[in-house]
Amino acid sequence: MSGEITMIKVNKVKRLQILHKDEVSALFDVPQFNLAEKNHFFELPKTILDGLKINRTNSKNVSSKLYFILQYGYFKARHQFFNVNYKEVKSDVLFVMKNYMPKDCMPSQLPTRKIQRSAKDKILELMGFGDNSDQIDELVSNKAGELAKTTQNLSEIFDELVKHLEDKKTVLPPYSRLQDLIGAALKSEEERIIQMVNSHLGKGIRKAIDNLFQHDGSFYQITAIKFDAKSFQKNQMEEEIRKLTLCKPIYEFAKKFLPKLMLSRRMIDHYSDLAKLYTIHRLSSLPNELSQMYLMCYVNSRCEQLNNNLIQAFMYYVDKYHADGAKFAEKNIIKMKSPLEEARVSIGQLLAIFTNKKTMRLEGRKIAKQAFKVMREEEIDAISKQLLKNDEDFRKKQEQKLIWEYHRNNYQSLLINLRPLFLAIDFEGDPKLKELFKAVDFLKSLMRSGKTLKDVPFDSIPLSHIKPKSLIDLFT
C-alpha cells in the first residue's frame, strides 16, 4: 500500500489514492474462491439451512435461495455485500447448485430488490453486524480524525479503519466512501491545526518565525540552522549558539504549545520533516499557519539537536581539560618535594639529640629546649602527624593541587571554549542534584552580570555541592 498522499480524479471528483488497483481489487471485488474455500465459506450451519427450507425442487424460489447462499459466503469471507450477476460468478453458482439444489436448474435472473434486501438483512442479523450508513460514516470519521493526529500514512489509516470496523462488527463501506471520509478527516485535521495556530500565536512568536525566512547574504536563516557543526572548534560552536539563540523563543513556545495539539511524536516529526524537505518557496506558498506549524515542529526537534551538540562539545572540553590536567600532574609530581623532604636536615638534627649521651643526661626541659631550637614545636607536631599519615593520601592531595594549578594556567582556554557553552546549555537532571543546579544558576547569573567570584562575599557562594569540602581550599 502507498503511504504517500496522492490525489486522483474520478468523474471530476478528487480523491485520495490510498490503495493500488490490485489492492482495491483484492479487497473490494467479489472473492475468487478455490475449491477448499468454497467448501468453507458456502457451508451453512444447520439452523440456517433449516430456515432456508430447501426442498428437493424449489421452482420459483431457486434464485432467492441461491442469492442468499452466495451473499452469505461472500459476507463470511469479506464482511461486505457484492453486486453480482450469476454469469460473472458462474463457478460459485454451479458449486452452490450442485451441493444444495442439484435437481434444480440454474436461474437466469437475480431475485427482486426487495428479496435481495431481505436476504442481506437476514445475513446481518445472523452475523451480528450493522449496516447503517450514517452510523458507519460517523464511526469512520471519528476514528479517522483520531488517526490523523498520529499519522498521515494513508495505508496505515486505511488498515486501522478496516480493523476498527471489524472490531465494531460493521459492514465495510465502498472504497470510494472510505477515500472521501479519510480525505475529509485529513482536511478537518488541517483546519483544526490552522485554527489552533491562529488563536495561540502572538506577534512575538510570529515575528521570530518570520525571521527564519530572512537572508543573511549566504543563506536563509531556516537553511542555515539545518547544518550541523563539523567540529567542536570555537567558531563552529559560536555558530551553534547563534542558531540556538535565534530559535530559542520559538522552541520555548513550541514546548508549551505542541502538547495542546494532542499530536503524536511521530506526527510532530512528520511536520518537522516537511519543513526540512520543503524549499523556501514551497513553505512560503503554504497557508501561513501551516508553514508556521511546520517550522515550529522543525525548530522543536532542531533545538533538541543543537542542545545535544553543545552538550557533546561541553563534555569533550571537560574531559579534555581534565585529562590534560592529570597529565600535567603526573609529569610534575616527581618535582614536588614533600614537607618531610624539605625538613630532612632538621629531622636528622632532632634524631641526633636523642643519640647524644651528653644531651640525654640533661633534664627534660633542657632537652626540649634544644629540640625547639632545631624546629619549632608546631612544626615538630605537623611533621609527626605527616609521618603517621598514609603517603598515598598525601600524593593525591599533591596531584589535586597540580591539576588546579594547570586549570589556573589554562584559564584563557576555559574562557574561550567552556564558558560560552556553559552559559548556553540549560542544565537539567536528577532532583537530588538541586544544590549543584543552584550553583550553576548562581554562576551563570554572575557571569552574565560581568562579575567574578571575587566580586561577591564568599559566604554568598553556593558550596554545599562540593564534596569533600577540602576541595574548596584548592580554588580559594
CSV table of C-alpha atoms in Angstrom, one decimal:
chain,number,residue,atom,x,y,z
A,1,MET,CA,0.0,0.0,0.0
A,2,SER,CA,1.2,3.5,-0.7
A,3,GLY,CA,1.8,5.9,2.2
A,4,GLU,CA,2.0,8.9,0.0
A,5,ILE,CA,-0.8,11.4,-0.2
A,6,THR,CA,-1.7,11.4,-3.9
A,7,MET,CA,-4.9,12.8,-5.4
A,8,ILE,CA,-6.7,11.1,-8.3
A,9,LYS,CA,-9.7,12.4,-10.3
A,10,VAL,CA,-12.7,10.2,-10.6
A,11,ASN,CA,-15.6,11.7,-12.6
A,12,LYS,CA,-14.2,15.2,-11.8
A,13,VAL,CA,-14.1,14.5,-8.1
A,14,LYS,CA,-10.6,14.4,-6.5
A,15,ARG,CA,-10.0,11.5,-4.2
A,16,LEU,CA,-7.0,10.3,-2.2
A,17,GLN,CA,-5.1,7.4,-3.8
A,18,ILE,CA,-4.8,5.1,-0.9
A,19,LEU,CA,-4.5,1.6,-2.5
A,20,HIS,CA,-3.1,0.3,-5.7
A,21,LYS,CA,-5.5,-1.1,-8.2
A,22,ASP,CA,-4.6,-4.7,-7.4
A,23,GLU,CA,-5.1,-4.0,-3.7
A,24,VAL,CA,-8.5,-2.4,-4.3
A,25,SER,CA,-9.5,-5.5,-6.3
A,26,ALA,CA,-8.2,-7.9,-3.7
A,27,LEU,CA,-10.3,-6.2,-1.0
A,28,PHE,CA,-13.4,-4.9,-2.8
A,29,ASP,CA,-14.0,-7.3,-5.8
A,30,VAL,CA,-16.1,-10.4,-5.5
A,31,PRO,CA,-13.8,-13.1,-3.9
A,32,GLN,CA,-12.3,-15.7,-6.2
A,33,PHE,CA,-12.6,-18.9,-4.1
A,34,ASN,CA,-10.7,-22.1,-4.8
A,35,LEU,CA,-12.5,-25.4,-4.1
A,36,ALA,CA,-11.3,-25.6,-0.4
A,37,GLU,CA,-12.5,-22.0,0.2
A,38,LYS,CA,-15.9,-22.7,-1.5
A,39,ASN,CA,-16.4,-25.7,0.9
A,40,HIS,CA,-15.6,-23.5,3.8
A,41,PHE,CA,-17.4,-20.2,3.0
A,42,PHE,CA,-20.5,-21.7,1.4
A,43,GLU,CA,-21.0,-24.2,4.3
A,44,LEU,CA,-24.3,-23.3,6.1
A,45,PRO,CA,-25.0,-24.1,9.8
A,46,LYS,CA,-27.9,-26.5,10.3
A,47,THR,CA,-30.1,-23.7,11.8
A,48,ILE,CA,-29.6,-21.5,8.7
A,49,LEU,CA,-30.1,-24.5,6.4
A,50,ASP,CA,-33.3,-25.4,8.1
A,51,GLY,CA,-34.5,-21.8,7.8
A,52,LEU,CA,-34.0,-21.7,4.1
A,53,LYS,CA,-36.3,-24.7,3.7
A,54,ILE,CA,-34.5,-26.1,0.7
A,55,ASN,CA,-36.6,-28.8,-1.0
A,56,ARG,CA,-35.9,-31.5,-3.5
A,57,THR,CA,-37.0,-29.0,-6.1
A,58,ASN,CA,-37.6,-25.3,-5.4
A,59,SER,CA,-39.2,-24.0,-8.6
A,60,LYS,CA,-39.5,-20.1,-8.4
A,61,ASN,CA,-37.6,-19.9,-5.0
A,62,VAL,CA,-34.4,-21.2,-6.5
A,63,SER,CA,-33.0,-17.7,-7.2
A,64,SER,CA,-33.7,-16.3,-3.8
A,65,LYS,CA,-32.1,-19.3,-2.0
A,66,LEU,CA,-29.1,-19.2,-4.4
A,67,TYR,CA,-28.7,-15.5,-3.9
A,68,PHE,CA,-28.8,-15.9,-0.1
A,69,ILE,CA,-26.2,-18.6,0.0
A,70,LEU,CA,-23.8,-16.7,-2.3
A,71,GLN,CA,-24.1,-13.5,-0.3
A,72,TYR,CA,-23.7,-15.4,2.9
A,73,GLY,CA,-20.4,-17.0,1.7
A,74,TYR,CA,-19.1,-13.7,0.4
A,75,PHE,CA,-20.0,-11.8,3.6
A,76,LYS,CA,-18.5,-14.6,5.7
A,77,ALA,CA,-15.2,-14.0,3.8
A,78,ARG,CA,-15.2,-10.2,3.5
A,79,HIS,CA,-17.9,-8.7,5.7
A,80,GLN,CA,-19.3,-6.9,2.6
A,81,PHE,CA,-22.1,-7.4,0.2
A,82,PHE,CA,-21.4,-7.5,-3.5
A,83,ASN,CA,-23.4,-6.6,-6.6
A,84,VAL,CA,-23.3,-9.8,-8.6
A,85,ASN,CA,-24.9,-11.5,-11.6
A,86,TYR,CA,-25.0,-15.2,-11.9
A,87,LYS,CA,-22.9,-15.3,-15.1
A,88,GLU,CA,-20.0,-13.4,-13.5
A,89,VAL,CA,-19.8,-15.8,-10.6
A,90,LYS,CA,-20.8,-18.9,-12.5
A,91,SER,CA,-18.2,-21.1,-10.8
A,92,ASP,CA,-19.7,-20.3,-7.4
A,93,VAL,CA,-23.3,-20.7,-8.7
A,94,LEU,CA,-22.5,-24.2,-10.0
A,95,PHE,CA,-20.9,-25.2,-6.7
A,96,VAL,CA,-23.9,-24.0,-4.7
A,97,MET,CA,-26.4,-25.6,-7.1
A,98,LYS,CA,-24.6,-28.9,-7.0
A,99,ASN,CA,-24.3,-29.0,-3.2
A,100,TYR,CA,-27.7,-27.6,-2.2
A,101,MET,CA,-30.2,-27.8,-5.1
A,102,PRO,CA,-28.9,-30.4,-7.5
A,103,LYS,CA,-32.3,-31.2,-9.0
A,104,ASP,CA,-33.0,-27.5,-9.9
A,105,CYS,CA,-31.9,-25.6,-13.0
A,106,MET,CA,-29.6,-22.6,-12.6
A,107,PRO,CA,-31.7,-19.4,-12.6
A,108,SER,CA,-31.0,-16.7,-15.2
A,109,GLN,CA,-32.1,-13.7,-13.2
A,110,LEU,CA,-31.5,-12.4,-9.7
A,111,PRO,CA,-34.4,-12.2,-7.2
A,112,THR,CA,-36.2,-8.9,-6.8
A,113,ARG,CA,-34.5,-6.0,-5.0
A,114,LYS,CA,-36.9,-6.5,-2.1
A,115,ILE,CA,-35.8,-10.1,-1.7
A,116,GLN,CA,-32.1,-9.1,-2.1
A,117,ARG,CA,-32.5,-6.6,0.7
A,118,SER,CA,-34.3,-9.1,2.9
A,119,ALA,CA,-31.5,-11.7,2.3
A,120,LYS,CA,-28.8,-9.1,3.3
A,121,ASP,CA,-30.8,-8.1,6.4
A,122,LYS,CA,-31.1,-11.7,7.5
A,123,ILE,CA,-27.3,-12.3,7.0
A,124,LEU,CA,-26.5,-9.2,9.0
A,125,GLU,CA,-28.8,-10.4,11.8
A,126,LEU,CA,-27.2,-13.9,11.7
A,127,MET,CA,-23.7,-12.4,11.8
A,128,GLY,CA,-24.4,-9.7,14.3
A,129,PHE,CA,-23.3,-6.9,12.0
A,130,GLY,CA,-24.6,-3.4,11.5
A,131,ASP,CA,-25.1,-1.6,8.1
A,132,ASN,CA,-26.5,1.8,9.0
A,133,SER,CA,-24.7,4.2,6.6
A,134,ASP,CA,-25.0,7.2,8.8
A,135,GLN,CA,-23.6,5.3,11.8
A,136,ILE,CA,-20.8,3.9,9.7
A,137,ASP,CA,-19.9,7.4,8.4
A,138,GLU,CA,-19.7,8.7,12.0
A,139,LEU,CA,-17.7,5.7,13.1
A,140,VAL,CA,-15.2,6.1,10.3
A,141,SER,CA,-15.0,9.9,10.6
A,142,ASN,CA,-14.3,9.8,14.4
A,143,LYS,CA,-11.7,7.1,14.1
A,144,ALA,CA,-10.0,8.7,11.1
A,145,GLY,CA,-9.9,12.0,13.0
A,146,GLU,CA,-8.1,10.3,15.8
A,147,LEU,CA,-5.7,8.6,13.5
A,148,ALA,CA,-4.9,11.9,11.7
A,149,LYS,CA,-3.3,13.1,14.9
A,150,THR,CA,-0.9,10.2,15.0
A,151,THR,CA,0.0,9.6,11.3
A,152,GLN,CA,-0.6,10.8,7.8
A,153,ASN,CA,0.4,7.5,6.2
A,154,LEU,CA,-2.7,6.7,4.2
A,155,SER,CA,-2.2,2.9,4.2
A,156,GLU,CA,-1.9,2.9,8.0
A,157,ILE,CA,-5.0,4.9,8.4
A,158,PHE,CA,-6.9,2.7,6.0
A,159,ASP,CA,-5.7,-0.5,7.7
A,160,GLU,CA,-6.6,0.8,11.1
A,161,LEU,CA,-10.1,1.8,9.9
A,162,VAL,CA,-10.8,-1.6,8.4
A,163,LYS,CA,-9.7,-3.2,11.7
A,164,HIS,CA,-11.8,-0.8,13.7
A,165,LEU,CA,-14.9,-1.6,11.6
A,166,GLU,CA,-14.2,-5.3,12.1
A,167,ASP,CA,-14.0,-4.8,15.8
A,168,LYS,CA,-17.3,-2.9,15.8
A,169,LYS,CA,-18.9,-5.6,13.6
A,170,THR,CA,-19.8,-3.1,10.9
A,171,VAL,CA,-20.1,-3.6,7.2
A,172,LEU,CA,-17.1,-2.3,5.2
A,173,PRO,CA,-18.2,0.7,3.1
A,174,PRO,CA,-17.3,1.0,-0.6
A,175,TYR,CA,-13.7,2.1,-1.3
A,176,SER,CA,-14.8,5.4,-2.7
A,177,ARG,CA,-16.6,6.2,0.5
A,178,LEU,CA,-13.6,5.4,2.6
A,179,GLN,CA,-11.5,7.6,0.3
A,180,ASP,CA,-13.9,10.5,0.9
A,181,LEU,CA,-14.1,10.1,4.6
A,182,ILE,CA,-10.4,9.8,5.1
A,183,GLY,CA,-9.8,12.8,2.9
A,184,ALA,CA,-12.4,14.8,4.9
A,185,ALA,CA,-10.7,13.8,8.2
A,186,LEU,CA,-7.3,14.9,7.0
A,187,LYS,CA,-8.8,18.2,5.8
A,188,SER,CA,-10.5,18.6,9.1
A,189,GLU,CA,-7.3,18.0,11.0
A,190,GLU,CA,-5.5,20.6,8.8
A,191,GLU,CA,-8.2,23.1,9.6
A,192,ARG,CA,-8.0,22.3,13.3
A,193,ILE,CA,-4.3,23.0,13.3
A,194,ILE,CA,-4.7,26.2,11.4
A,195,GLN,CA,-7.3,27.4,13.9
A,196,MET,CA,-5.1,26.4,16.9
A,197,VAL,CA,-2.1,28.2,15.4
A,198,ASN,CA,-4.1,31.2,14.6
A,199,SER,CA,-5.6,31.5,18.1
A,200,HIS,CA,-2.4,30.8,20.1
A,201,LEU,CA,0.5,32.5,18.2
A,202,GLY,CA,1.2,36.0,19.3
A,203,LYS,CA,3.0,38.7,17.4
A,204,GLY,CA,6.4,38.0,19.1
A,205,ILE,CA,6.4,34.3,18.0
A,206,ARG,CA,5.1,35.1,14.5
A,207,LYS,CA,8.0,37.6,14.1
A,208,ALA,CA,10.5,35.1,15.4
A,209,ILE,CA,9.3,32.5,12.9
A,210,ASP,CA,9.3,35.2,10.1
A,211,ASN,CA,13.0,35.8,11.0
A,212,LEU,CA,13.8,32.3,9.8
A,213,PHE,CA,12.9,33.5,6.2
A,214,GLN,CA,15.5,36.3,6.4
A,215,HIS,CA,18.5,36.1,4.1
A,216,ASP,CA,22.0,36.8,5.7
A,217,GLY,CA,23.8,37.2,2.3
A,218,SER,CA,24.7,33.5,2.1
A,219,PHE,CA,21.7,31.5,3.4
A,220,TYR,CA,18.2,31.9,4.6
A,221,GLN,CA,18.2,31.5,8.3
A,222,ILE,CA,16.0,28.4,8.1
A,223,THR,CA,18.6,26.9,5.7
A,224,ALA,CA,21.5,27.8,8.0
A,225,ILE,CA,20.0,26.1,11.0
A,226,LYS,CA,19.7,22.8,9.1
A,227,PHE,CA,23.5,22.4,9.1
A,228,ASP,CA,25.3,20.7,12.0
A,229,ALA,CA,28.7,21.8,13.3
A,230,LYS,CA,31.6,20.0,11.7
A,231,SER,CA,33.8,20.1,14.8
A,232,PHE,CA,34.0,21.5,18.4
A,233,GLN,CA,36.2,24.4,17.3
A,234,LYS,CA,35.4,27.8,18.7
A,235,ASN,CA,33.9,29.3,15.5
A,236,GLN,CA,31.7,26.2,14.9
A,237,MET,CA,30.3,26.3,18.5
A,238,GLU,CA,29.7,30.1,18.2
A,239,GLU,CA,27.5,29.4,15.2
A,240,GLU,CA,25.7,26.6,17.0
A,241,ILE,CA,25.0,29.0,19.9
A,242,ARG,CA,23.9,31.7,17.4
A,243,LYS,CA,21.4,29.3,15.8
A,244,LEU,CA,20.1,28.2,19.2
A,245,THR,CA,19.7,31.8,20.3
A,246,LEU,CA,17.7,32.5,17.1
A,247,CYS,CA,15.4,29.5,17.7
A,248,LYS,CA,15.1,29.7,21.5
A,249,PRO,CA,11.9,31.8,21.7
A,250,ILE,CA,10.2,29.5,19.2
A,251,TYR,CA,11.5,26.4,21.0
A,252,GLU,CA,10.2,27.6,24.4
A,253,PHE,CA,6.8,28.5,22.9
A,254,ALA,CA,6.6,25.1,21.0
A,255,LYS,CA,7.3,23.1,24.2
A,256,LYS,CA,4.1,24.5,25.7
A,257,PHE,CA,2.0,24.8,22.5
A,258,LEU,CA,2.6,21.4,20.8
A,259,PRO,CA,1.2,19.3,23.6
A,260,LYS,CA,-2.1,21.3,23.3
A,261,LEU,CA,-2.4,19.9,19.8
A,262,MET,CA,-2.5,16.4,21.1
A,263,LEU,CA,-0.3,15.2,18.3
A,264,SER,CA,1.8,12.0,18.5
A,265,ARG,CA,5.6,12.4,18.5
A,266,ARG,CA,5.5,10.8,15.1
A,267,MET,CA,3.3,13.5,13.7
A,268,ILE,CA,5.5,16.2,15.1
A,269,ASP,CA,8.4,14.5,13.4
A,270,HIS,CA,6.4,14.3,10.2
A,271,TYR,CA,5.7,18.0,10.1
A,272,SER,CA,9.3,18.7,11.1
A,273,ASP,CA,10.5,16.6,8.1
A,274,LEU,CA,8.2,18.5,5.8
A,275,ALA,CA,9.8,21.8,6.9
A,276,LYS,CA,13.2,20.3,6.4
A,277,LEU,CA,12.4,18.9,2.9
A,278,TYR,CA,10.4,21.8,1.5
A,279,THR,CA,12.1,24.7,-0.2
A,280,ILE,CA,11.7,28.3,1.0
A,281,HIS,CA,9.3,28.9,-2.0
A,282,ARG,CA,7.2,25.8,-1.1
A,283,LEU,CA,7.0,26.8,2.6
A,284,SER,CA,6.1,30.4,1.6
A,285,SER,CA,3.3,29.1,-0.7
A,286,LEU,CA,1.5,27.3,2.2
A,287,PRO,CA,-1.1,29.0,4.4
A,288,ASN,CA,0.8,31.0,6.9
A,289,GLU,CA,-0.5,28.9,9.8
A,290,LEU,CA,0.7,25.7,8.3
A,291,SER,CA,4.2,26.9,7.4
A,292,GLN,CA,4.4,28.3,11.0
A,293,MET,CA,3.3,24.9,12.4
A,294,TYR,CA,5.8,23.0,10.3
A,295,LEU,CA,8.6,25.4,11.3
A,296,MET,CA,7.6,25.2,15.0
A,297,CYS,CA,7.9,21.4,14.8
A,298,TYR,CA,11.2,21.6,13.0
A,299,VAL,CA,12.7,24.1,15.4
A,300,ASN,CA,11.4,21.9,18.3
A,301,SER,CA,13.4,18.9,17.1
A,302,ARG,CA,16.3,21.1,15.8
A,303,CYS,CA,16.8,22.8,19.1
A,304,GLU,CA,17.0,19.5,20.9
A,305,GLN,CA,19.8,18.5,18.4
A,306,LEU,CA,21.6,21.9,18.8
A,307,ASN,CA,21.4,21.4,22.6
A,308,ASN,CA,22.8,17.9,22.2
A,309,ASN,CA,25.6,19.3,20.0
A,310,LEU,CA,26.5,21.9,22.7
A,311,ILE,CA,26.4,19.2,25.5
A,312,GLN,CA,28.7,17.0,23.5
A,313,ALA,CA,31.1,19.8,23.0
A,314,PHE,CA,31.0,20.7,26.7
A,315,MET,CA,31.7,17.1,27.7
A,316,TYR,CA,34.5,17.0,25.1
A,317,TYR,CA,36.3,20.0,26.6
A,318,VAL,CA,35.6,19.0,30.2
A,319,ASP,CA,37.1,15.5,29.5
A,320,LYS,CA,40.0,17.0,27.5
A,321,TYR,CA,41.0,19.6,30.2
A,322,HIS,CA,40.6,17.0,33.0
A,323,ALA,CA,42.9,14.6,31.1
A,324,ASP,CA,45.4,17.4,30.3
A,325,GLY,CA,45.4,18.4,34.0
A,326,ALA,CA,46.0,14.8,35.0
A,327,LYS,CA,48.9,14.5,32.6
A,328,PHE,CA,50.4,17.8,33.9
A,329,ALA,CA,50.1,16.5,37.5
A,330,GLU,CA,51.7,13.1,36.6
A,331,LYS,CA,54.6,14.9,34.8
A,332,ASN,CA,55.3,17.4,37.6
A,333,ILE,CA,54.5,15.5,40.8
A,334,ILE,CA,58.0,14.0,40.9
A,335,LYS,CA,59.4,17.5,41.0
A,336,MET,CA,57.5,18.4,44.1
A,337,LYS,CA,59.1,17.9,47.5
A,338,SER,CA,57.0,16.8,50.4
A,339,PRO,CA,57.3,18.7,53.7
A,340,LEU,CA,59.2,15.6,55.0
A,341,GLU,CA,61.9,16.1,52.3
A,342,GLU,CA,62.1,19.8,53.0
A,343,ALA,CA,62.6,19.1,56.7
A,344,ARG,CA,65.1,16.3,56.2
A,345,VAL,CA,68.1,18.1,57.8
A,346,SER,CA,66.0,19.3,60.7
A,347,ILE,CA,64.6,15.8,61.3
A,348,GLY,CA,68.2,14.4,61.3
A,349,GLN,CA,69.3,17.0,63.8
A,350,LEU,CA,66.4,16.1,66.1
A,351,LEU,CA,67.2,12.5,66.0
A,352,ALA,CA,70.8,13.3,66.8
A,353,ILE,CA,69.8,14.9,70.0
A,354,PHE,CA,68.4,11.6,71.2
A,355,THR,CA,71.6,9.7,70.3
A,356,ASN,CA,73.9,12.3,72.1
A,357,LYS,CA,74.6,10.7,75.5
A,358,LYS,CA,75.7,14.1,77.0
A,359,THR,CA,72.5,15.7,76.0
A,360,MET,CA,70.4,12.8,77.2
A,361,ARG,CA,71.8,13.3,80.7
A,362,LEU,CA,70.1,16.7,80.9
A,363,GLU,CA,66.7,17.2,82.4
A,364,GLY,CA,63.7,17.0,80.1
A,365,ARG,CA,63.0,20.8,79.8
A,366,LYS,CA,66.6,21.4,78.6
A,367,ILE,CA,66.4,18.6,76.0
A,368,ALA,CA,63.1,20.1,74.8
A,369,LYS,CA,64.7,23.5,74.6
A,370,GLN,CA,67.5,22.1,72.4
A,371,ALA,CA,64.9,20.4,70.2
A,372,PHE,CA,62.8,23.5,69.7
A,373,LYS,CA,66.0,25.4,68.6
A,374,VAL,CA,66.2,22.9,65.7
A,375,MET,CA,62.5,23.1,64.9
A,376,ARG,CA,59.6,25.0,66.3
A,377,GLU,CA,57.1,23.0,68.4
A,378,GLU,CA,54.2,23.4,65.9
A,379,GLU,CA,56.5,22.2,63.1
A,380,ILE,CA,57.5,19.1,65.1
A,381,ASP,CA,53.8,18.4,65.7
A,382,ALA,CA,52.9,18.8,62.0
A,383,ILE,CA,55.8,16.6,60.9
A,384,SER,CA,54.8,14.0,63.4
A,385,LYS,CA,51.3,13.9,62.0
A,386,GLN,CA,52.6,13.8,58.5
A,387,LEU,CA,54.7,10.7,59.3
A,388,LEU,CA,51.8,8.9,60.8
A,389,LYS,CA,49.6,9.6,57.7
A,390,ASN,CA,49.2,7.4,54.6
A,391,ASP,CA,51.7,8.6,51.9
A,392,GLU,CA,49.1,7.8,49.2
A,393,ASP,CA,46.7,10.4,50.7
A,394,PHE,CA,49.5,13.0,50.5
A,395,ARG,CA,50.2,12.1,46.9
A,396,LYS,CA,46.6,12.5,45.9
A,397,LYS,CA,46.4,16.0,47.5
A,398,GLN,CA,49.5,17.0,45.7
A,399,GLU,CA,48.0,15.7,42.4
A,400,GLN,CA,44.9,17.8,43.1
A,401,LYS,CA,46.9,20.9,43.7
A,402,LEU,CA,48.8,20.3,40.4
A,403,ILE,CA,45.6,19.8,38.5
A,404,TRP,CA,44.1,23.0,39.8
A,405,GLU,CA,47.4,24.8,39.0
A,406,TYR,CA,47.1,23.5,35.4
A,407,HIS,CA,43.5,24.9,35.3
A,408,ARG,CA,44.6,28.3,36.6
A,409,ASN,CA,47.3,28.4,33.9
A,410,ASN,CA,44.8,27.2,31.3
A,411,TYR,CA,42.2,29.8,32.3
A,412,GLN,CA,42.1,31.5,28.9
A,413,SER,CA,41.2,28.3,27.1
A,414,LEU,CA,38.4,27.7,29.6
A,415,LEU,CA,37.1,31.2,29.0
A,416,ILE,CA,37.2,30.7,25.2
A,417,ASN,CA,35.9,27.2,24.9
A,418,LEU,CA,33.9,26.3,28.0
A,419,ARG,CA,32.3,29.5,29.3
A,420,PRO,CA,30.1,30.1,26.2
A,421,LEU,CA,28.9,26.5,26.2
A,422,PHE,CA,28.2,26.7,30.0
A,423,LEU,CA,26.1,29.8,29.5
A,424,ALA,CA,24.2,28.4,26.5
A,425,ILE,CA,23.3,25.0,27.9
A,426,ASP,CA,20.1,24.6,30.0
A,427,PHE,CA,21.3,22.1,32.6
A,428,GLU,CA,18.7,19.6,33.9
A,429,GLY,CA,18.9,16.4,35.8
A,430,ASP,CA,18.1,14.4,38.9
A,431,PRO,CA,16.3,16.5,41.6
A,432,LYS,CA,18.9,15.1,44.1
A,433,LEU,CA,21.4,17.4,42.3
A,434,LYS,CA,19.4,20.5,43.2
A,435,GLU,CA,22.4,22.0,45.1
A,436,LEU,CA,24.6,21.6,42.0
A,437,PHE,CA,22.0,23.3,39.8
A,438,LYS,CA,21.6,26.0,42.3
A,439,ALA,CA,25.4,26.7,42.0
A,440,VAL,CA,25.1,26.5,38.1
A,441,ASP,CA,22.4,29.2,38.1
A,442,PHE,CA,24.4,31.3,40.6
A,443,LEU,CA,27.5,31.1,38.4
A,444,LYS,CA,25.6,31.9,35.2
A,445,SER,CA,23.9,34.9,36.8
A,446,LEU,CA,27.3,36.1,38.0
A,447,MET,CA,28.9,35.7,34.6
A,448,ARG,CA,26.1,37.5,32.7
A,449,SER,CA,26.4,40.4,35.1
A,450,GLY,CA,30.1,40.7,34.2
A,451,LYS,CA,31.2,39.9,37.8
A,452,THR,CA,33.6,37.3,39.1
A,453,LEU,CA,33.6,35.3,42.3
A,454,LYS,CA,36.0,37.8,43.8
A,455,ASP,CA,33.2,40.5,43.5
A,456,VAL,CA,30.8,38.7,45.8
A,457,PRO,CA,31.0,37.8,49.5
A,458,PHE,CA,32.4,34.3,50.0
A,459,ASP,CA,29.6,33.2,52.2
A,460,SER,CA,27.0,34.0,49.4
A,461,ILE,CA,28.6,31.5,47.0
A,462,PRO,CA,26.8,28.1,46.9
A,463,LEU,CA,29.3,25.4,48.0
A,464,SER,CA,27.2,22.6,49.5
A,465,HIS,CA,27.5,20.6,46.3
A,466,ILE,CA,31.3,20.4,46.7
A,467,LYS,CA,32.5,17.1,48.3
A,468,PRO,CA,34.8,16.6,50.0
A,469,LYS,CA,35.0,20.1,51.5
A,470,SER,CA,38.8,20.1,51.4
A,471,LEU,CA,38.5,20.7,47.6
A,472,ILE,CA,37.3,24.3,48.4
A,473,ASP,CA,40.8,25.1,49.6
A,474,LEU,CA,42.2,24.4,46.1
A,475,PHE,CA,40.5,27.3,44.5
A,476,THR,CA,40.2,29.8,47.3
